XYZ file of N, CA, C and O in Angstrom:
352
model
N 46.519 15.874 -24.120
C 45.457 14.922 -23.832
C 44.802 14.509 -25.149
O 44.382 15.380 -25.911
N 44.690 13.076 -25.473
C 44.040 12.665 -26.839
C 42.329 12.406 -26.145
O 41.985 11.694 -25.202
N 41.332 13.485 -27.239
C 40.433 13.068 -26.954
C 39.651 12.228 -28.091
O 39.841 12.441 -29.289
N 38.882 11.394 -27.673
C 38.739 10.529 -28.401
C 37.142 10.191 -29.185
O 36.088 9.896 -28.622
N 37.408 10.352 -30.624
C 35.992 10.940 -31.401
C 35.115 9.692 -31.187
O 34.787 9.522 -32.361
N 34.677 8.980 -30.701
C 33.985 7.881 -30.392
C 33.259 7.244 -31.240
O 33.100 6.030 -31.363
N 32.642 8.459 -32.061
C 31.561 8.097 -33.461
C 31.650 8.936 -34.167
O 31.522 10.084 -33.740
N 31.932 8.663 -35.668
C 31.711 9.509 -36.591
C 31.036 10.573 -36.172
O 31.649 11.524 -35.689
N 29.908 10.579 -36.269
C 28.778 11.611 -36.005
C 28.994 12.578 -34.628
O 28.435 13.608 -34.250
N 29.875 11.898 -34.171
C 29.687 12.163 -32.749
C 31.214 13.804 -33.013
O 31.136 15.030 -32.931
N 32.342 12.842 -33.321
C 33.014 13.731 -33.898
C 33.091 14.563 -34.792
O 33.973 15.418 -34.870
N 31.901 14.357 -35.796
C 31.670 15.431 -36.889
C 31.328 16.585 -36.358
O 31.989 17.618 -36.458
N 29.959 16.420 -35.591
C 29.156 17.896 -34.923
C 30.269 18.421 -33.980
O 30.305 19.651 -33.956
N 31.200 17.794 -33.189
C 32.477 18.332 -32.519
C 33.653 19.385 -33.257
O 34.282 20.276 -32.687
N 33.713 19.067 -34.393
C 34.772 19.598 -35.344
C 33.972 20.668 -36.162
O 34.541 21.721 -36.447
N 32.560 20.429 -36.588
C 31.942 21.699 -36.839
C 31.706 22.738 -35.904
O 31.937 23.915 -36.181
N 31.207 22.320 -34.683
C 31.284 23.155 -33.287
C 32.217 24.089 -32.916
O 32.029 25.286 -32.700
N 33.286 23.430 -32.854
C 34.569 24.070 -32.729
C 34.773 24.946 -33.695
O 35.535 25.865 -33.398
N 34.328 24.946 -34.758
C 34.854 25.401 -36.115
C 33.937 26.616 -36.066
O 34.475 27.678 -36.378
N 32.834 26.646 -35.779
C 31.492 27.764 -35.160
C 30.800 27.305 -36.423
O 30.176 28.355 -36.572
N 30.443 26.622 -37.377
C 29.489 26.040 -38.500
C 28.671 24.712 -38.188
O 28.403 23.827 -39.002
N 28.275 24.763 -36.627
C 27.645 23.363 -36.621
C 26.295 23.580 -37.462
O 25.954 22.655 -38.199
N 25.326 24.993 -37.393
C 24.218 25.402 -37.424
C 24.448 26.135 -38.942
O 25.090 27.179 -39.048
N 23.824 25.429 -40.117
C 23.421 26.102 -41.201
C 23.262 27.726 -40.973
O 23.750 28.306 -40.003
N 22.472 28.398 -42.059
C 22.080 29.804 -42.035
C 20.710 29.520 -41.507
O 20.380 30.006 -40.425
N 19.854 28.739 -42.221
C 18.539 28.462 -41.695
C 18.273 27.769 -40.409
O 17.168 27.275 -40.189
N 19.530 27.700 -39.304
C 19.120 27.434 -38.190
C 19.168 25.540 -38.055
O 19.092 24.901 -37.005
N 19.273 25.140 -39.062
C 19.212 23.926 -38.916
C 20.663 22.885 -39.005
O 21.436 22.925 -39.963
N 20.861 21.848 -37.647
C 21.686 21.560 -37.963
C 22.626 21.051 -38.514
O 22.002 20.406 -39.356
N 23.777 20.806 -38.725
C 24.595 19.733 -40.387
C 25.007 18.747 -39.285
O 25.354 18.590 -38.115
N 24.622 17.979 -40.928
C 24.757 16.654 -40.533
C 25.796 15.789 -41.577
O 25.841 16.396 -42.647
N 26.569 14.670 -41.600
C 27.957 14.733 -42.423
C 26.951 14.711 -44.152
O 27.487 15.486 -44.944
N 26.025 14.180 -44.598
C 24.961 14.237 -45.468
C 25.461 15.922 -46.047
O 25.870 16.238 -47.165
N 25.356 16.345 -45.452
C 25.570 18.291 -45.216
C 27.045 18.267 -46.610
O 26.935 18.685 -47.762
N 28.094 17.742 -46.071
C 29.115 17.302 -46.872
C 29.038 17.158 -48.768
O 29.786 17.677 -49.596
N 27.825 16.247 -48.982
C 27.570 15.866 -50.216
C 26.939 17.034 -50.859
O 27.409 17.569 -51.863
N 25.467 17.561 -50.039
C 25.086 18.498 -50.672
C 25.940 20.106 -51.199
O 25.608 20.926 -52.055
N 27.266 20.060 -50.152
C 27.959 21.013 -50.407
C 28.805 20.931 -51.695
O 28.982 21.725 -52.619
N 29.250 19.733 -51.442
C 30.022 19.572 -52.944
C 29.113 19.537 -54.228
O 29.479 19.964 -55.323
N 28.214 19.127 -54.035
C 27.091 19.109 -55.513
C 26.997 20.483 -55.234
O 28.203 20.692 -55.108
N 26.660 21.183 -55.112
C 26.365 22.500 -54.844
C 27.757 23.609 -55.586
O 27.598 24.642 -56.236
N 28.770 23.086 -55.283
C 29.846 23.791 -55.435
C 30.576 23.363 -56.991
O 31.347 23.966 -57.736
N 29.997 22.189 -57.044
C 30.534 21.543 -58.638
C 29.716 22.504 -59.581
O 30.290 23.260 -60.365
N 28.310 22.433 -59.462
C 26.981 22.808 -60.173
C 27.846 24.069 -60.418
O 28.323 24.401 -61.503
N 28.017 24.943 -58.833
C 28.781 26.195 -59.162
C 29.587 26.638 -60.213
O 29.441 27.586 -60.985
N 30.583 25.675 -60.100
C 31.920 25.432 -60.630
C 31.182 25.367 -62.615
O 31.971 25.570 -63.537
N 30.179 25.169 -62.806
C 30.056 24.577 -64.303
C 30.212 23.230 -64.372
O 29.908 22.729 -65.455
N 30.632 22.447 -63.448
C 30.505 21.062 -63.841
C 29.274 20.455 -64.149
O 28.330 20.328 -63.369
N 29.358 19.856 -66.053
C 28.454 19.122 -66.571
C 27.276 18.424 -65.151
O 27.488 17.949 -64.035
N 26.611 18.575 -65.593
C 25.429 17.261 -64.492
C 25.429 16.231 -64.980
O 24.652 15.513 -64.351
N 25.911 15.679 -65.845
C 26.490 14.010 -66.188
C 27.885 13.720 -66.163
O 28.212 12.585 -66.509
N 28.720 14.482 -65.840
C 29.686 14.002 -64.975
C 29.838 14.153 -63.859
O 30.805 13.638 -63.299
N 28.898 14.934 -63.165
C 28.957 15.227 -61.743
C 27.823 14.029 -61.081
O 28.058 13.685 -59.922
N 26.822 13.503 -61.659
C 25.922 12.190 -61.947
C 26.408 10.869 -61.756
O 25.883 10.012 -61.045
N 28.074 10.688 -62.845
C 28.431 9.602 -62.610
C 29.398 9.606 -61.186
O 29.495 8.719 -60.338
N 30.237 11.268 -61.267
C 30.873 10.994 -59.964
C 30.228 10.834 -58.827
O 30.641 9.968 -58.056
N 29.528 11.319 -58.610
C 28.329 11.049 -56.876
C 27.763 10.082 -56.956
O 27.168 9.715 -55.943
N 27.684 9.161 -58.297
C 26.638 7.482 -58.278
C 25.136 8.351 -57.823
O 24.538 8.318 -56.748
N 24.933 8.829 -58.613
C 23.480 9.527 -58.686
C 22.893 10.160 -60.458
O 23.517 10.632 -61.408
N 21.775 9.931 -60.279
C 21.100 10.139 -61.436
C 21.173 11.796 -61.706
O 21.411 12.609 -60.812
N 20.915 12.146 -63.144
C 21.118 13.177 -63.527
C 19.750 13.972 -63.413
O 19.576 15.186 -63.523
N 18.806 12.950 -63.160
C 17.390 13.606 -62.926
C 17.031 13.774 -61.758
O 15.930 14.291 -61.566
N 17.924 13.352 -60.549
C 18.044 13.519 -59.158
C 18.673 14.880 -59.233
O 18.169 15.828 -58.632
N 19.661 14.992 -59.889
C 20.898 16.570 -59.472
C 20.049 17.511 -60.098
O 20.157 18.699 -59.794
N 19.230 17.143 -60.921
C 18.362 18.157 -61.686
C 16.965 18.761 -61.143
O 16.461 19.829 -61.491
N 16.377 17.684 -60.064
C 15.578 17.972 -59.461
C 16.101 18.711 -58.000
O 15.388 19.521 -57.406
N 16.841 18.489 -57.738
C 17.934 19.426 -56.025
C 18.129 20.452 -56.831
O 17.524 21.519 -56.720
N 19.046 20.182 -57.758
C 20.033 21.568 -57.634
C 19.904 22.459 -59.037
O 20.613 23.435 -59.281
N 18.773 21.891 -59.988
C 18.371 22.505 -60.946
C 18.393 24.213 -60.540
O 19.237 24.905 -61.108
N 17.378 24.906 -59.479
C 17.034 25.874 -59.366
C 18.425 26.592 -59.298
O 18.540 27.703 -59.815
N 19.659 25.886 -58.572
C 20.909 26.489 -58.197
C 21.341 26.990 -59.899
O 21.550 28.162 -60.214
N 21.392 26.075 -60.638
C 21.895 26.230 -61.753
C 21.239 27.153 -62.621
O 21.948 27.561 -63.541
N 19.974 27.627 -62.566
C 19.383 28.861 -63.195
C 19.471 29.834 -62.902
O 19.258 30.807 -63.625
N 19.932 29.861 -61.356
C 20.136 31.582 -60.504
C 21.578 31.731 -60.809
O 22.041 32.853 -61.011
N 22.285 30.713 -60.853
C 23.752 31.433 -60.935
C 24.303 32.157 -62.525
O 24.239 31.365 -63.465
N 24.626 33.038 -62.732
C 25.080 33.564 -63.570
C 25.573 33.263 -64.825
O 25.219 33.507 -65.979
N 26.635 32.569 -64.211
C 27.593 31.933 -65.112
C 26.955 30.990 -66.369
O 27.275 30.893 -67.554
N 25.829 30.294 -65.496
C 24.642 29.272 -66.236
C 24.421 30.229 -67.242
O 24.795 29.946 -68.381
N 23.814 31.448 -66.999
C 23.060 32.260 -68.017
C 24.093 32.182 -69.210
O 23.593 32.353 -70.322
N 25.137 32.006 -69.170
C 26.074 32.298 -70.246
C 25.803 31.047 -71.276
O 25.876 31.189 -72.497
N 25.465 29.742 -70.601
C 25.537 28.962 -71.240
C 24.262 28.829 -72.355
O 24.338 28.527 -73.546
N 23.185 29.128 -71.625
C 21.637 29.472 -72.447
C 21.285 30.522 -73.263
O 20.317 30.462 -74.021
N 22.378 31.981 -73.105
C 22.212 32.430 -74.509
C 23.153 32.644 -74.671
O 23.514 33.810 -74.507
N 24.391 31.324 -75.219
C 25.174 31.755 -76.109
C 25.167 31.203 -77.715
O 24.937 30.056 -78.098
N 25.537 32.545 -78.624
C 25.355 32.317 -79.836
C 26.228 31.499 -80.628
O 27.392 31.419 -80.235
N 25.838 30.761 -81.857
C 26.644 30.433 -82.352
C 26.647 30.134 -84.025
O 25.905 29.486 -84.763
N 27.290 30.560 -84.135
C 27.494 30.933 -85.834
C 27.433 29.686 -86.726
O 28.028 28.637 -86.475
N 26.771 29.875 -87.633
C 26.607 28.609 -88.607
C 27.212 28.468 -89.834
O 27.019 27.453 -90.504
């Protein structure tokens, strides 16, 4: 039987449902928006520059800096980048 996704949205929350991730951790639900913030989230992770991750999303670097700044100070890896030394 083909069932048929009628609306984006309509089929998104269907395929997260199914999937058991319609509902964030905080209870709140995703919405395809949910999508973008994951990937900025996961680039930031990743070490990707915030001016190339800026031009790829068509968003300002003082936008990714104001979201996901805090992400980028708790994660670890960041720390490597703020005290590393370098010889003159």
């Amino acid at each position: 039987m083909v069932d048929l996704v009628g609306s984006f949205k309509g089929g998104f929350q269907r395929a997260l449902k199914e999937a058991g991730v319609l509902f964030a951790s905080d209870g709140k639900k995703r919405v395809p928006y949910s999508l973008r913030h994951t990937y900025a989230t996961m680039r930031i992770s990743e070490g990707v520059s915030v001016f190339q991750l800026a031009a790829n999303m068509g968003a300002s670097v003082e936008m990714l800096e104001d979201f996901y700044g805090k992400k980028r100070m708790r994660d670890p890896k960041m720390a490597t980048e703020v005290t590393k030394f370098r010889e003159r």
